[in-house]
Amino acid sequence: MIQNHSIEGNLTDTAAKATNSSENVKGAESAKQQRSRKASVLWSTVSKARRTFEEQLHKSNELKRECLEKKIPSAASDVEHFWSEYMDQANVLLDSKRFEKECSDLRVDPTILATHIVFLGSGTMNKVLRNGIVNTIGSKYRDFTEKFVPKEAMKYALDYQPEKKEAVDTGTAA
């Protein structure tokens, strides 16, 4: 009978450990879900904006920006924070030596191209990182030479230099 009690005790201890273990796993999963949910807000917004943009008959960079700006309020309460996260993704591309070299070889502005690639989605962005620009989007890169994101977004870009027109004002008098 004593032996029976110790088996029940061991089973109770084992059940308690299993419960605690599954609670720890659930806690880890919810933390992981929160991180992925945060990232997916950015990508779901980009995806919705891209679908809207692709449905348009007359496409332009201004229209691309407007499609994004219309979708931001439904996903993020802070527009500046959205652009910060958007540019964080562009910075992932800009931090790649391969991307930088290919942009140089193609004679395109890496920052501007990176913002357009982020608009194409996370899958395309990851393929560009793995396979290169031309192998992923072909000659489409030629369509991505003009800036479409607002100035407030560009300040979050890695090593971005403002256009010279804005920096010319010296304010000196003779």
mmCIF file of C-alpha atoms in Angstrom:
data_model
loop_
_atom_site.group_PDB
_atom_site.id
_atom_site.type_symbol
_atom_site.label_atom_id
_atom_site.label_comp_id
_atom_site.label_asym_id
_atom_site.label_seq_id
_atom_site.Cartn_x
_atom_site.Cartn_y
_atom_site.Cartn_z
ATOM 1 C CA MET A 1 0.000 0.000 0.000
ATOM 2 C CA ILE A 2 2.864 2.357 0.685
ATOM 3 C CA GLN A 3 4.188 1.585 -2.757
ATOM 4 C CA ASN A 4 0.820 2.552 -4.306
ATOM 5 C CA HIS A 5 0.915 5.925 -2.507
ATOM 6 C CA SER A 6 4.380 6.738 -3.847
ATOM 7 C CA ILE A 7 3.288 5.878 -7.396
ATOM 8 C CA GLU A 8 0.296 8.198 -7.043
ATOM 9 C CA GLY A 9 2.584 10.870 -5.625
ATOM 10 C CA ASN A 10 4.987 10.480 -8.534
ATOM 11 C CA LEU A 11 2.091 10.674 -10.999
ATOM 12 C CA THR A 12 0.781 13.804 -9.289
ATOM 13 C CA ASP A 13 4.247 15.389 -9.384
ATOM 14 C CA THR A 14 4.654 14.424 -13.033
ATOM 15 C CA ALA A 15 1.232 15.867 -13.911
ATOM 16 C CA ALA A 16 2.066 19.097 -12.068
ATOM 17 C CA LYS A 17 5.397 19.397 -13.910
ATOM 18 C CA ALA A 18 3.692 18.727 -17.246
ATOM 19 C CA THR A 19 1.110 21.421 -16.523
ATOM 20 C CA ASN A 20 3.803 23.930 -15.567
ATOM 21 C CA SER A 21 5.810 22.950 -18.614
ATOM 22 C CA SER A 22 2.851 23.460 -20.951
ATOM 23 C CA GLU A 23 2.115 26.819 -19.321
ATOM 24 C CA ASN A 24 5.703 27.876 -19.976
ATOM 25 C CA VAL A 25 5.377 26.773 -23.595
ATOM 26 C CA LYS A 26 2.088 28.678 -23.904
ATOM 27 C CA GLY A 27 3.771 31.756 -22.427
ATOM 28 C CA ALA A 28 6.613 31.452 -24.914
ATOM 29 C CA GLU A 29 4.144 30.966 -27.782
ATOM 30 C CA SER A 30 2.144 34.041 -26.842
ATOM 31 C CA ALA A 31 5.337 36.121 -26.701
ATOM 32 C CA LYS A 32 6.280 34.761 -30.117
ATOM 33 C CA GLN A 33 2.777 35.452 -31.440
ATOM 34 C CA GLN A 34 2.994 39.024 -30.167
ATOM 35 C CA ARG A 35 6.295 39.575 -31.978
ATOM 36 C CA SER A 36 4.994 38.057 -35.199
ATOM 37 C CA ARG A 37 1.710 39.957 -34.878
ATOM 38 C CA LYS A 38 3.685 43.216 -34.629
ATOM 39 C CA ALA A 39 5.618 42.377 -37.791
ATOM 40 C CA SER A 40 2.525 41.100 -39.565
ATOM 41 C CA VAL A 41 0.770 44.441 -38.982
ATOM 42 C CA LEU A 42 3.398 46.039 -41.176
ATOM 43 C CA TRP A 43 3.269 43.319 -43.807
ATOM 44 C CA SER A 44 -0.523 43.038 -43.820
ATOM 45 C CA THR A 45 -0.766 46.800 -44.320
ATOM 46 C CA VAL A 46 1.765 46.670 -47.144
ATOM 47 C CA SER A 47 -0.082 43.736 -48.688
ATOM 48 C CA LYS A 48 -3.458 45.514 -48.576
ATOM 49 C CA ALA A 49 -1.938 48.695 -50.022
ATOM 50 C CA ARG A 50 -0.211 46.735 -52.789
ATOM 51 C CA ARG A 51 -3.474 44.994 -53.756
ATOM 52 C CA THR A 52 -5.228 48.368 -53.928
ATOM 53 C CA PHE A 53 -2.376 49.799 -55.989
ATOM 54 C CA GLU A 54 -2.346 46.862 -58.418
ATOM 55 C CA GLU A 55 -6.074 47.328 -59.112
ATOM 56 C CA GLN A 56 -5.507 50.885 -60.372
ATOM 57 C CA LEU A 57 -5.440 51.680 -64.073
ATOM 58 C CA HIS A 58 -2.986 54.592 -63.834
ATOM 59 C CA LYS A 59 -0.089 53.823 -61.539
ATOM 60 C CA SER A 60 2.350 56.377 -60.161
ATOM 61 C CA ASN A 61 4.664 56.743 -57.206
ATOM 62 C CA GLU A 62 2.302 59.282 -55.681
ATOM 63 C CA LEU A 63 -0.555 56.791 -55.965
ATOM 64 C CA LYS A 64 1.616 54.062 -54.412
ATOM 65 C CA ARG A 65 2.288 56.311 -51.392
ATOM 66 C CA GLU A 66 -1.408 57.237 -51.147
ATOM 67 C CA CYS A 67 -2.418 53.561 -51.133
ATOM 68 C CA LEU A 68 -0.094 52.959 -48.195
ATOM 69 C CA GLU A 69 -1.162 56.102 -46.346
ATOM 70 C CA LYS A 70 -4.854 55.151 -46.668
ATOM 71 C CA LYS A 71 -4.183 51.745 -45.085
ATOM 72 C CA ILE A 72 -1.908 52.893 -42.226
ATOM 73 C CA PRO A 73 -4.615 54.285 -39.883
ATOM 74 C CA SER A 74 -6.495 50.986 -39.851
ATOM 75 C CA ALA A 75 -3.357 49.090 -38.801
ATOM 76 C CA ALA A 76 -1.237 51.499 -36.782
ATOM 77 C CA SER A 77 -2.190 54.314 -34.475
ATOM 78 C CA ASP A 78 1.097 56.147 -35.073
ATOM 79 C CA VAL A 79 1.949 56.949 -38.699
ATOM 80 C CA GLU A 80 5.539 57.893 -37.842
ATOM 81 C CA HIS A 81 6.053 54.548 -36.109
ATOM 82 C CA PHE A 82 4.700 52.740 -39.169
ATOM 83 C CA TRP A 83 7.208 54.495 -41.425
ATOM 84 C CA SER A 84 9.971 53.707 -38.956
ATOM 85 C CA GLU A 85 9.126 49.990 -39.153
ATOM 86 C CA TYR A 86 8.744 50.185 -42.928
ATOM 87 C CA MET A 87 12.218 51.660 -43.232
ATOM 88 C CA ASP A 88 13.596 49.081 -40.791
ATOM 89 C CA GLN A 89 12.687 46.515 -43.442
ATOM 90 C CA ALA A 90 14.296 48.622 -46.186
ATOM 91 C CA ASN A 91 17.388 48.850 -43.962
ATOM 92 C CA VAL A 92 17.631 45.046 -43.925
ATOM 93 C CA LEU A 93 18.195 45.240 -47.679
ATOM 94 C CA LEU A 94 20.515 48.233 -47.366
ATOM 95 C CA ASP A 95 22.626 46.349 -44.845
ATOM 96 C CA SER A 96 23.303 43.590 -47.382
ATOM 97 C CA LYS A 97 26.656 43.908 -49.163
ATOM 98 C CA ARG A 98 25.270 41.880 -52.068
ATOM 99 C CA PHE A 99 22.295 44.243 -52.458
ATOM 100 C CA GLU A 100 24.601 47.265 -52.239
ATOM 101 C CA LYS A 101 26.966 45.871 -54.895
ATOM 102 C CA GLU A 102 24.147 44.906 -57.243
ATOM 103 C CA CYS A 103 22.594 48.387 -56.925
ATOM 104 C CA SER A 104 25.970 49.902 -57.751
ATOM 105 C CA ASP A 105 26.359 47.611 -60.777
ATOM 106 C CA LEU A 106 22.825 48.496 -61.931
ATOM 107 C CA ARG A 107 23.421 52.211 -61.199
ATOM 108 C CA VAL A 108 20.302 52.594 -59.047
ATOM 109 C CA ASP A 109 19.836 54.342 -55.719
ATOM 110 C CA PRO A 110 19.824 51.522 -53.153
ATOM 111 C CA THR A 111 17.588 53.352 -50.667
ATOM 112 C CA ILE A 112 14.912 54.171 -53.205
ATOM 113 C CA LEU A 113 15.008 50.663 -54.673
ATOM 114 C CA ALA A 114 14.811 49.111 -51.183
ATOM 115 C CA THR A 115 11.622 51.064 -50.378
ATOM 116 C CA HIS A 116 9.990 49.772 -53.566
ATOM 117 C CA ILE A 117 11.074 46.193 -52.850
ATOM 118 C CA VAL A 118 9.549 46.374 -49.354
ATOM 119 C CA PHE A 119 6.298 47.446 -51.040
ATOM 120 C CA LEU A 120 6.461 44.226 -53.093
ATOM 121 C CA GLY A 121 6.187 42.232 -49.852
ATOM 122 C CA SER A 122 8.244 40.181 -47.419
ATOM 123 C CA GLY A 123 8.464 37.180 -49.747
ATOM 124 C CA THR A 124 9.917 39.247 -52.579
ATOM 125 C CA MET A 125 12.225 41.051 -50.167
ATOM 126 C CA ASN A 126 13.581 37.749 -48.840
ATOM 127 C CA LYS A 127 14.033 36.405 -52.383
ATOM 128 C CA VAL A 128 16.009 39.533 -53.308
ATOM 129 C CA LEU A 129 18.257 38.946 -50.301
ATOM 130 C CA ARG A 130 18.782 35.300 -51.298
ATOM 131 C CA ASN A 131 18.888 35.496 -55.093
ATOM 132 C CA GLY A 132 19.649 39.111 -55.977
ATOM 133 C CA ILE A 133 17.662 41.913 -57.584
ATOM 134 C CA VAL A 134 17.721 40.886 -61.245
ATOM 135 C CA ASN A 135 17.166 37.200 -60.460
ATOM 136 C CA THR A 136 14.074 38.119 -58.429
ATOM 137 C CA ILE A 137 12.373 41.073 -60.116
ATOM 138 C CA GLY A 138 14.145 41.138 -63.476
ATOM 139 C CA SER A 139 14.204 44.449 -65.313
ATOM 140 C CA LYS A 140 11.350 45.762 -63.159
ATOM 141 C CA TYR A 141 14.020 47.481 -61.054
ATOM 142 C CA ARG A 142 14.135 50.170 -63.761
ATOM 143 C CA ASP A 143 10.632 51.236 -62.739
ATOM 144 C CA PHE A 144 11.798 51.840 -59.162
ATOM 145 C CA THR A 145 14.093 54.858 -59.540
ATOM 146 C CA GLU A 146 11.931 57.568 -57.970
ATOM 147 C CA LYS A 147 11.235 58.051 -54.290
ATOM 148 C CA PHE A 148 7.673 57.353 -53.213
ATOM 149 C CA VAL A 149 7.848 57.285 -49.426
ATOM 150 C CA PRO A 150 7.425 60.613 -47.582
ATOM 151 C CA LYS A 151 10.326 62.605 -46.114
ATOM 152 C CA GLU A 152 9.332 61.491 -42.618
ATOM 153 C CA ALA A 153 10.075 57.898 -43.653
ATOM 154 C CA MET A 154 13.413 58.653 -45.302
ATOM 155 C CA LYS A 155 14.934 59.912 -42.065
ATOM 156 C CA TYR A 156 14.852 56.301 -40.813
ATOM 157 C CA ALA A 157 16.814 55.008 -43.812
ATOM 158 C CA LEU A 158 20.308 53.692 -43.259
ATOM 159 C CA ASP A 159 22.899 56.330 -44.274
ATOM 160 C CA TYR A 160 20.380 58.273 -46.367
ATOM 161 C CA GLN A 161 21.581 61.649 -47.607
ATOM 162 C CA PRO A 162 18.900 64.294 -48.264
ATOM 163 C CA GLU A 163 18.640 65.585 -51.803
ATOM 164 C CA LYS A 164 21.137 68.329 -52.595
ATOM 165 C CA LYS A 165 18.360 70.787 -53.460
ATOM 166 C CA GLU A 166 17.332 70.847 -49.807
ATOM 167 C CA ALA A 167 20.890 71.252 -48.515
ATOM 168 C CA VAL A 168 21.928 74.106 -50.888
ATOM 169 C CA ASP A 169 20.473 76.902 -48.758
ATOM 170 C CA THR A 170 23.603 78.258 -47.022
ATOM 171 C CA GLY A 171 22.104 81.482 -45.790
ATOM 172 C CA THR A 172 25.364 83.458 -46.142
ATOM 173 C CA ALA A 173 25.397 87.031 -47.356
ATOM 174 C CA ALA A 174 28.345 88.961 -48.891
#
